[in-house]
Structures are given as structure tokens and as C-alpha cells.
Amino acid sequence: MNNRELLILKAELEQCLKKTREAILLRDVDKLSIILYELEVAQKKFEISYAKIYSNRFSKNDALCSLTPEGSYVSV
């Protein structure tokens, strides 16, 4: 993930936060449901990008490591 992609993801998350605040103030449950979905999509994008970054950082000597769901590596 490069800086541009990080900035785009950051902007998406900031927009979701703004929409969340507005929906809470308006007590709009439907809007909150949509925002929750958008946040889940953004989270998945981040998890995928994070996994790609860290999988590229390990050399062939580290091939016996496995990525955990929490985003850390363990020896296999």
C-alpha cells in the first residue's frame, strides 16, 4: 500500500466518522446501518493491505511463518 492509497483510506474513514456523527445526532438508524457496512468494507480493505505489506517484508527464510487473524506472525 502506498501513501496515496493510505490517504484515500484515511479519507474514507474520516467520511464514515462524519456520517456516523450526523446519523447519531439525527437518530437515523437506517443511515447508521449503511455507515456500519461502509466501515466494515474499509476495515477489510485495511486488513488486506496490511497483510500484503507484511507478507512482502518477510524473506524466503521466513517462509515458515504464518499470519494470524490479529495481524501478527507466528512460526509454524
Coordinates of C-alpha atoms in Angstrom, one line a residue:
M1 CA 0.0 0.0 0.0
N2 CA 1.5 3.3 -1.0
N3 CA 1.0 6.8 0.5
R4 CA -1.8 7.6 -2.0
E5 CA -3.8 4.5 -1.0
L6 CA -3.3 5.3 2.7
L7 CA -4.6 8.8 2.2
I8 CA -7.6 7.5 0.3
L9 CA -8.4 5.0 3.0
K10 CA -7.9 7.7 5.7
A11 CA -10.4 10.0 3.8
E12 CA -12.9 7.2 3.6
L13 CA -12.7 6.5 7.3
E14 CA -12.9 10.2 8.1
Q15 CA -16.0 10.5 5.9
C16 CA -17.6 7.5 7.7
L17 CA -16.9 9.1 11.0
K18 CA -18.5 12.3 9.9
K19 CA -21.6 10.5 8.6
T20 CA -21.8 8.5 11.9
R21 CA -21.9 11.6 14.0
E22 CA -24.6 13.1 11.8
A23 CA -26.7 9.9 11.8
I24 CA -26.4 9.7 15.6
L25 CA -27.5 13.3 16.0
L26 CA -30.5 12.7 13.7
R27 CA -31.1 9.3 15.3
D28 CA -31.3 7.8 11.9
V29 CA -31.0 4.0 12.3
D30 CA -31.1 3.3 8.6
K31 CA -28.2 5.7 7.9
L32 CA -26.2 4.1 10.7
S33 CA -26.7 0.6 9.2
I34 CA -25.3 1.9 5.8
I35 CA -22.4 3.5 7.6
L36 CA -21.6 0.4 9.5
Y37 CA -21.4 -1.5 6.2
E38 CA -19.1 1.1 4.8
L39 CA -16.9 0.8 7.9
E40 CA -16.8 -2.9 7.5
V41 CA -15.7 -2.6 3.9
A42 CA -13.0 -0.1 4.9
Q43 CA -11.8 -2.4 7.6
K44 CA -11.5 -5.3 5.2
K45 CA -9.5 -3.1 2.7
F46 CA -7.1 -2.2 5.5
E47 CA -6.7 -5.8 6.7
I48 CA -5.9 -6.9 3.1
S49 CA -3.5 -4.1 2.6
Y50 CA -1.8 -4.7 5.9
A51 CA -1.4 -8.4 5.2
K52 CA 0.1 -7.5 1.8
I53 CA 2.6 -5.1 3.3
Y54 CA 3.8 -7.5 5.9
S55 CA 3.9 -10.5 3.6
N56 CA 6.2 -8.5 1.3
R57 CA 8.5 -7.6 4.2
F58 CA 9.5 -11.2 5.0
S59 CA 12.1 -13.0 3.0
K60 CA 12.1 -16.6 1.8
N61 CA 13.9 -17.5 5.1
D62 CA 10.8 -16.5 6.9
A63 CA 8.5 -18.8 4.8
L64 CA 7.8 -20.9 7.9
C65 CA 5.8 -18.0 9.4
S66 CA 2.1 -17.7 9.3
L67 CA -0.1 -14.5 9.6
T68 CA -2.6 -14.7 12.4
P69 CA -6.1 -13.0 12.1
E70 CA -4.8 -10.4 14.6
G71 CA -2.1 -9.4 12.0
S72 CA 0.9 -10.8 13.7
Y73 CA 3.2 -13.6 12.6
V74 CA 3.9 -16.9 14.3
S75 CA 6.4 -19.7 13.5
V76 CA 4.8 -22.8 12.0

